Coordinates of C-alpha atoms and ligand atoms in Angstrom, one line a residue:
M1217 CA -11.2 9.6 2.9
I1218 CA -10.1 6.4 1.4
P1219 CA -11.4 6.3 -2.3
F1220 CA -13.8 3.4 -3.1
E1221 CA -11.3 2.6 -5.8
H1222 CA -8.8 1.2 -3.2
Y1223 CA -11.2 -1.1 -1.7
E1224 CA -12.0 -2.3 -5.1
Q1225 CA -8.4 -2.9 -5.9
S1226 CA -7.7 -4.8 -2.9
A1227 CA -10.9 -6.8 -3.5
A1228 CA -10.0 -7.4 -7.0
W1229 CA -6.5 -8.7 -6.1
L1230 CA -7.8 -10.9 -3.5
C1231 CA -10.3 -12.3 -5.7
Q1232 CA -7.9 -13.3 -8.2
R1233 CA -5.6 -14.8 -5.6
L1234 CA -8.4 -16.8 -4.3
G1235 CA -9.8 -17.9 -7.6
E1236 CA -13.0 -20.0 -7.2
F1237 CA -13.1 -19.4 -3.3
K1238 CA -15.8 -16.9 -2.2
P1239 CA -15.7 -16.2 1.6
E1240 CA -19.1 -16.0 3.3
I1241 CA -18.0 -15.2 6.8
L1242 CA -15.2 -12.9 8.0
M1243 CA -13.7 -13.6 11.5
I1244 CA -11.6 -11.0 13.2
L1245 CA -9.4 -12.7 15.8
G1246 CA -8.5 -10.6 18.8
S1247 CA -5.2 -10.2 20.7
G1248 CA -3.9 -13.8 22.0
L1249 CA -6.7 -15.4 19.9
G1250 CA -5.1 -15.4 16.7
D1251 CA -4.2 -19.3 16.9
F1252 CA -7.8 -20.1 15.8
G1253 CA -6.9 -19.4 12.3
E1254 CA -4.6 -22.5 12.4
L1255 CA -7.6 -24.8 12.6
V1256 CA -8.8 -23.5 8.9
E1257 CA -8.7 -26.3 6.6
E1258 CA -7.0 -26.1 3.1
P1259 CA -5.8 -22.8 4.2
V1260 CA -4.5 -20.2 2.0
F1261 CA -2.4 -17.6 4.0
V1262 CA -2.2 -14.1 2.6
P1263 CA -0.2 -11.5 4.6
Y1264 CA -1.8 -8.0 4.5
A1265 CA 1.4 -6.7 3.2
E1266 CA 1.1 -8.3 -0.1
I1267 CA -2.6 -6.9 -0.8
P1268 CA -2.5 -3.6 -2.6
N1269 CA -3.6 -0.6 -0.3
F1270 CA -3.9 -3.0 2.8
P1271 CA -3.1 -1.2 6.2
Q1272 CA -0.5 -3.1 8.4
S1273 CA -0.9 -3.9 12.1
T1274 CA 1.9 -3.4 14.3
V1275 CA 0.7 -4.9 17.6
Q1276 CA 2.6 -7.8 19.3
G1277 CA 0.6 -10.8 19.2
H1278 CA -1.0 -10.1 16.0
K1279 CA 0.0 -12.1 12.8
G1280 CA -1.1 -9.5 10.4
R1281 CA -2.5 -12.0 7.8
F1282 CA -5.7 -13.5 6.4
V1283 CA -6.4 -17.2 6.5
F1284 CA -8.8 -18.2 3.8
G1285 CA -10.4 -21.7 3.9
R1286 CA -13.1 -23.9 5.5
L1287 CA -13.9 -24.3 9.1
A1288 CA -17.0 -26.3 10.3
G1289 CA -18.2 -26.6 6.7
K1290 CA -18.1 -22.6 6.2
R1291 CA -16.2 -20.7 3.7
V1292 CA -14.3 -18.2 6.1
A1293 CA -11.7 -15.4 5.9
V1294 CA -9.9 -15.2 9.1
M1295 CA -8.2 -12.0 10.1
Q1296 CA -5.1 -12.9 12.3
G1297 CA -4.5 -9.4 13.5
R1298 CA -6.2 -5.9 12.7
V1299 CA -5.4 -2.3 12.8
H1300 CA -6.3 -0.3 15.9
L1301 CA -6.9 3.5 16.1
Y1302 CA -4.0 3.7 18.5
E1303 CA -1.5 2.7 15.8
G1304 CA -2.1 6.1 14.4
C1305 CA -3.7 5.5 11.0
G1306 CA -7.4 6.8 11.6
L1307 CA -10.4 4.7 12.0
E1308 CA -11.2 4.1 8.3
K1309 CA -8.0 2.1 8.1
A1310 CA -9.1 0.1 11.1
V1311 CA -12.2 -0.9 9.1
Y1312 CA -10.7 -1.5 6.0
G1313 CA -10.7 -5.3 5.9
V1314 CA -14.5 -5.4 6.6
R1315 CA -15.3 -3.4 3.6
V1316 CA -13.0 -5.4 1.3
L1317 CA -14.5 -8.6 2.5
K1318 CA -18.0 -7.0 2.0
L1319 CA -17.0 -6.5 -1.6
L1320 CA -15.8 -10.1 -1.9
G1321 CA -19.3 -11.3 -0.9
A1322 CA -19.1 -11.9 2.9
E1323 CA -22.4 -11.2 4.6
T1324 CA -21.4 -12.1 8.3
L1325 CA -18.8 -10.6 10.5
I1326 CA -17.8 -12.5 13.5
V1327 CA -15.6 -10.2 15.5
T1328 CA -13.6 -11.0 18.8
N1329 CA -11.4 -9.1 21.2
A1330 CA -9.5 -9.2 24.3
G1331 CA -10.9 -7.0 27.0
G1332 CA -11.1 -6.0 30.6
A1333 CA -14.0 -7.2 32.6
V1334 CA -16.0 -4.2 34.0
N1335 CA -18.7 -6.5 35.4
R1336 CA -17.4 -7.6 39.0
D1337 CA -19.1 -11.0 38.3
Y1338 CA -17.2 -12.0 35.4
R1339 CA -13.8 -13.7 35.7
P1340 CA -10.7 -13.6 33.5
G1341 CA -10.9 -16.3 30.9
Q1342 CA -14.6 -16.0 30.4
I1343 CA -16.1 -15.1 27.2
M1344 CA -18.8 -12.3 26.8
L1345 CA -21.2 -12.5 23.9
I1346 CA -21.7 -8.6 23.0
S1347 CA -25.2 -7.5 23.1
D1348 CA -24.5 -3.8 22.4
H1349 CA -21.7 -1.3 22.6
L1350 CA -20.9 2.2 23.9
L1351 CA -18.8 4.6 21.9
L1352 CA -18.8 7.9 23.7
F1353 CA -15.8 9.5 21.8
P1354 CA -16.3 12.1 19.2
M1355 CA -15.0 9.5 16.6
S1356 CA -16.7 7.0 14.0
P1357 CA -15.2 5.1 11.0
L1358 CA -17.9 6.9 9.1
T1359 CA -16.7 10.4 9.7
G1360 CA -16.1 12.3 6.4
P1361 CA -18.2 12.1 3.3
N1362 CA -20.3 9.2 3.1
E1363 CA -19.6 6.3 0.6
E1364 CA -23.2 5.5 -0.5
R1365 CA -21.7 2.4 -2.3
F1366 CA -21.1 1.0 1.3
G1367 CA -24.3 2.2 3.0
P1368 CA -26.4 5.4 4.0
R1369 CA -25.3 8.4 5.8
F1370 CA -27.2 7.7 9.2
P1371 CA -27.1 3.9 9.5
D1372 CA -29.5 2.3 12.2
M1373 CA -27.5 0.8 15.2
S1374 CA -30.4 -0.4 17.4
A1375 CA -29.8 -4.0 16.8
A1376 CA -25.9 -3.7 15.8
Y1377 CA -25.4 -7.4 17.2
S1378 CA -27.8 -9.7 15.3
P1379 CA -30.5 -10.9 18.0
A1380 CA -30.8 -14.1 15.8
L1381 CA -27.1 -14.8 15.6
R1382 CA -26.7 -14.0 19.5
E1383 CA -29.6 -16.8 20.2
L1384 CA -27.5 -19.2 18.0
A1385 CA -24.5 -18.2 20.1
R1386 CA -26.3 -19.1 23.1
Q1387 CA -27.2 -22.4 22.0
A1388 CA -23.8 -23.2 20.8
A1389 CA -22.6 -22.3 24.6
A1390 CA -25.1 -24.6 26.2
E1391 CA -24.1 -27.4 23.7
T1392 CA -20.5 -27.1 24.1
G1393 CA -20.6 -26.3 28.0
V1394 CA -18.6 -23.2 27.6
H1395 CA -19.7 -20.5 30.0
L1396 CA -21.0 -17.3 28.2
N1397 CA -21.6 -14.0 29.6
E1398 CA -23.6 -11.6 28.0
G1399 CA -23.3 -7.8 28.0
V1400 CA -22.3 -4.4 26.8
Y1401 CA -18.8 -3.6 25.5
M1402 CA -17.4 -0.2 25.7
Y1403 CA -14.8 1.1 23.4
F1404 CA -11.8 3.1 24.7
P1405 CA -9.4 4.4 22.0
G1406 CA -6.3 3.3 24.1
P1407 CA -3.5 2.3 23.7
Q1408 CA -3.1 3.1 27.5
F1409 CA -5.4 0.9 29.7
E1410 CA -8.2 2.7 31.4
T1411 CA -7.9 4.3 34.7
P1412 CA -9.9 3.1 37.7
A1413 CA -12.2 6.1 37.5
E1414 CA -12.9 5.5 33.7
I1415 CA -13.9 2.0 34.6
R1416 CA -16.2 3.2 37.4
A1417 CA -17.6 5.5 34.9
A1418 CA -18.0 2.7 32.3
R1419 CA -19.9 0.6 34.8
S1420 CA -22.2 3.3 36.1
L1421 CA -23.1 3.8 32.1
G1422 CA -23.8 0.1 31.6
A1423 CA -20.8 -1.3 30.6
D1424 CA -19.7 -5.1 31.2
A1425 CA -16.4 -5.0 29.3
A1426 CA -14.0 -2.6 28.0
G1427 CA -11.6 -2.8 25.2
M1428 CA -9.7 -0.9 22.2
S1429 CA -11.3 -2.5 19.1
T1430 CA -14.2 -4.1 17.7
V1431 CA -16.7 -1.1 17.7
P1432 CA -15.3 0.8 14.6
E1433 CA -15.4 -2.6 12.6
V1434 CA -19.1 -3.4 13.9
I1435 CA -20.2 0.1 12.8
A1436 CA -18.6 -0.3 9.5
A1437 CA -20.1 -3.8 8.8
R1438 CA -23.5 -2.4 9.8
H1439 CA -23.1 0.5 7.5
C1440 CA -22.7 -1.8 4.6
G1441 CA -25.5 -4.4 5.8
M1442 CA -23.4 -7.2 7.1
R1443 CA -24.8 -9.3 10.0
V1444 CA -22.7 -9.1 13.1
L1445 CA -21.7 -11.4 16.0
G1446 CA -19.1 -10.2 18.7
F1447 CA -17.3 -11.9 21.5
S1448 CA -15.1 -10.3 24.1
L1449 CA -12.8 -12.7 26.1
A1450 CA -12.0 -11.2 29.5
T1451 CA -8.2 -11.3 29.8
N1452 CA -8.3 -9.5 32.9
M1453 CA -10.5 -7.6 35.5
A1454 CA -10.5 -3.9 34.2
A1455 CA -8.5 -1.4 36.0
G1456 CA -9.1 -0.8 39.8
I1457 CA -11.1 -3.8 40.4
L1458 CA -8.1 -5.8 41.7
D1459 CA -5.1 -4.2 43.6
Q1460 CA -2.7 -5.0 40.6
P1461 CA -1.4 -3.2 37.6
L1462 CA -2.8 -4.2 34.1
S1463 CA -0.3 -5.5 31.5
H1464 CA -0.2 -6.7 27.9
K1465 CA 1.7 -9.9 29.1
E1466 CA -1.4 -11.0 31.1
V1467 CA -3.7 -10.2 28.4
M1468 CA -1.8 -12.6 26.0
E1469 CA -1.4 -15.4 28.8
T1470 CA -5.1 -15.4 29.6
G1471 CA -5.9 -15.4 25.9
E1472 CA -3.5 -18.4 25.6
A1473 CA -5.3 -20.2 28.4
A1474 CA -8.7 -19.7 27.3
K1475 CA -7.9 -20.7 23.6
Y1476 CA -9.4 -24.1 24.2
D1477 CA -12.9 -22.9 25.3
F1478 CA -12.9 -20.2 22.6
S1479 CA -12.1 -22.7 19.7
R1480 CA -14.6 -25.0 20.9
L1481 CA -17.4 -22.4 21.1
M1482 CA -16.4 -20.7 17.7
R1483 CA -16.4 -23.9 15.9
K1484 CA -20.2 -24.6 17.2
V1485 CA -21.1 -21.1 16.4
L1486 CA -19.8 -21.5 12.8
E1487 CA -21.5 -25.0 12.4
K1488 CA -24.8 -23.4 13.3
L1489 CA -24.5 -20.3 11.0
Ligands
LIG2465 N1 -8.8 -2.6 28.8 C1 -8.9 -2.3 27.4 N2 -8.5 -3.1 26.5 C2 -8.1 -4.4 26.9 C3 -8.2 -4.8 28.3 C4 -8.4 -3.8 29.2 O1 -8.5 -4.0 30.5 N3 -7.6 -6.1 28.5 C5 -7.3 -6.5 27.1 N4 -7.6 -5.4 26.3

């Protein structure tokens, strides 16, 4: 278990680095979506490697840094890149940034990812507002002794994705004209893409999208009382839907193509928060 003092050391270091600036919203950007961080005004870039105790991300397409600054009038901390379970460092490290930002005073998490569309009516390039998630693997970022200073032993997940913030996201989509699906995101630990059988199972369980991130961060954020809004960009139809293999290249290319819609929607959401 990571000692609470490690989070405190990271937060104290960032607090000093940022001076007067106090982030209110943490945004985590998924694969291929990192460029949104470039829109931050008066940006302060802080590579994870400079922060004491901070876990490093190794995935191609992830920059591995924070961008602190203002966006649509809000004080944001944007994570360009995150640590995934499949990088081999455990789920606690995957949620490290969420907890540090909570200690810095952020009360809202906007989490985004690239995922596969499980729902056959979705199309690559479309964005899904996450209404709920499925985590059927025997793992949680809260495994181990509970840190009461973050939250309770048995946190409630019955409205993990804030209904009020989701309503606001729907309005933002309507106002910007960006197509927004809404559905359930199912977590797969990866790094292999799912099999067609796993995707059929996911669909019969009620999943609309599948991916390898987000759920651990959402659990940690709810554990420590943050409000959560989640978006999944369908970068591909999930395994077995089309007669073609899946690739990280396709994920990155669709992310690139959807960048404009994604940015417009996120900016509007931030304005409304
Ligand atoms: N499955 C899991 N993760 C993903 C996918 C997928 O099809 N596409 C992008 N990330």
